[in-house]
Structures are given as structure tokens and as C-alpha cells.
Coordinates of C-alpha atoms in Angstrom, one line a residue:
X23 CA 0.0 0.0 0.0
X24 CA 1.5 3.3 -0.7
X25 CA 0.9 6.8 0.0
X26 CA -1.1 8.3 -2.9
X27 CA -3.6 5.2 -2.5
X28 CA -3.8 6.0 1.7
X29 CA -4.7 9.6 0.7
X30 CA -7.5 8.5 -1.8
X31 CA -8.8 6.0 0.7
X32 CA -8.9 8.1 3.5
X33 CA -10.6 11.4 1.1
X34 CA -13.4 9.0 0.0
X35 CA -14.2 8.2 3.6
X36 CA -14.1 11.8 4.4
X37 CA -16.5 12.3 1.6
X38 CA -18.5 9.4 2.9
X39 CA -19.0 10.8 5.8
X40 CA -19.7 14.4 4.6
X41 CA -22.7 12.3 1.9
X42 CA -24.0 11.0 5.3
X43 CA -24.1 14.6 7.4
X44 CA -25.4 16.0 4.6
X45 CA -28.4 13.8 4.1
X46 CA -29.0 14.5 7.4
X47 CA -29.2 18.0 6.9
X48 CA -32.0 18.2 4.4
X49 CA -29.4 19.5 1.8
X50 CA -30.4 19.3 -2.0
X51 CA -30.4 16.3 -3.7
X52 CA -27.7 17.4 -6.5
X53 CA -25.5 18.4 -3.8
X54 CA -25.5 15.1 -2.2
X55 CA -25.4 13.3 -5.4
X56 CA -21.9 15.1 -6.9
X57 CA -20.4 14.4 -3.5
X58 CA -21.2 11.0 -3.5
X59 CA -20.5 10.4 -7.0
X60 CA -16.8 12.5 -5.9
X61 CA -16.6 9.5 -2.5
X62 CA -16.9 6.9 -5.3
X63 CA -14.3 7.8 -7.8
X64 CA -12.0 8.7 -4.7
X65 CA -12.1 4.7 -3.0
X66 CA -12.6 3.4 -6.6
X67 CA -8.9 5.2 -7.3
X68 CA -7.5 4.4 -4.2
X69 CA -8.1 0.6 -4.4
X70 CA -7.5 0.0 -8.1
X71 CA -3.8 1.6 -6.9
X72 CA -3.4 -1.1 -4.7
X73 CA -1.5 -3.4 -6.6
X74 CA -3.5 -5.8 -4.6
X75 CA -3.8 -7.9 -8.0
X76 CA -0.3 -7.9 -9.3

């Protein structure tokens, strides 16, 4: 596991967790959605640089 993968990981969790308080919130729907869709591309980065398969 390297660095860059570890920051990736751990941004998509904060995202995560900022999609969660959010929803709580009441805020819109689009805002929610982008910041979600930006949690998903951040863990999907971070574990395809794994290296986990090589």
C-alpha cells in the first residue's frame, strides 16, 4: 500500500461521511449526489492503486 492510495482511501471516507451529514441536513439532492458520485471515484482510485492484483 503506498501513499497516494492511503490519501485516496482516506478522502473517500471523508466524503463518505460528509454524503451522510449531509443527508441528514436536508441539503439538495444534487449536492449530495456530486459528493457522493466524488466519494466513489476517490475509493474506486484508491483501491485499483493497490496493486493488490499484481
Amino acid at each position: 500500500m503506498n501513499g497516494l492510495s492511503t490519501v485516496l482511501i482516506f478522502v473517500g471516507l471523508f466524503l463518505v461521511g460528509g454524503v451522510v451529514s449531509f443527508a441528514k441536513q436536508g441539503t439538495s439532492k444534487n449536492v449530495v449526489t456530486l459528493l457522493s458520485i466524488a466519494a466513489g471515484m476517490c475509493l474506486l482510485a484508491g483501491v485499483l492503486r493497490l496493486d493488490y492484483w499484481n
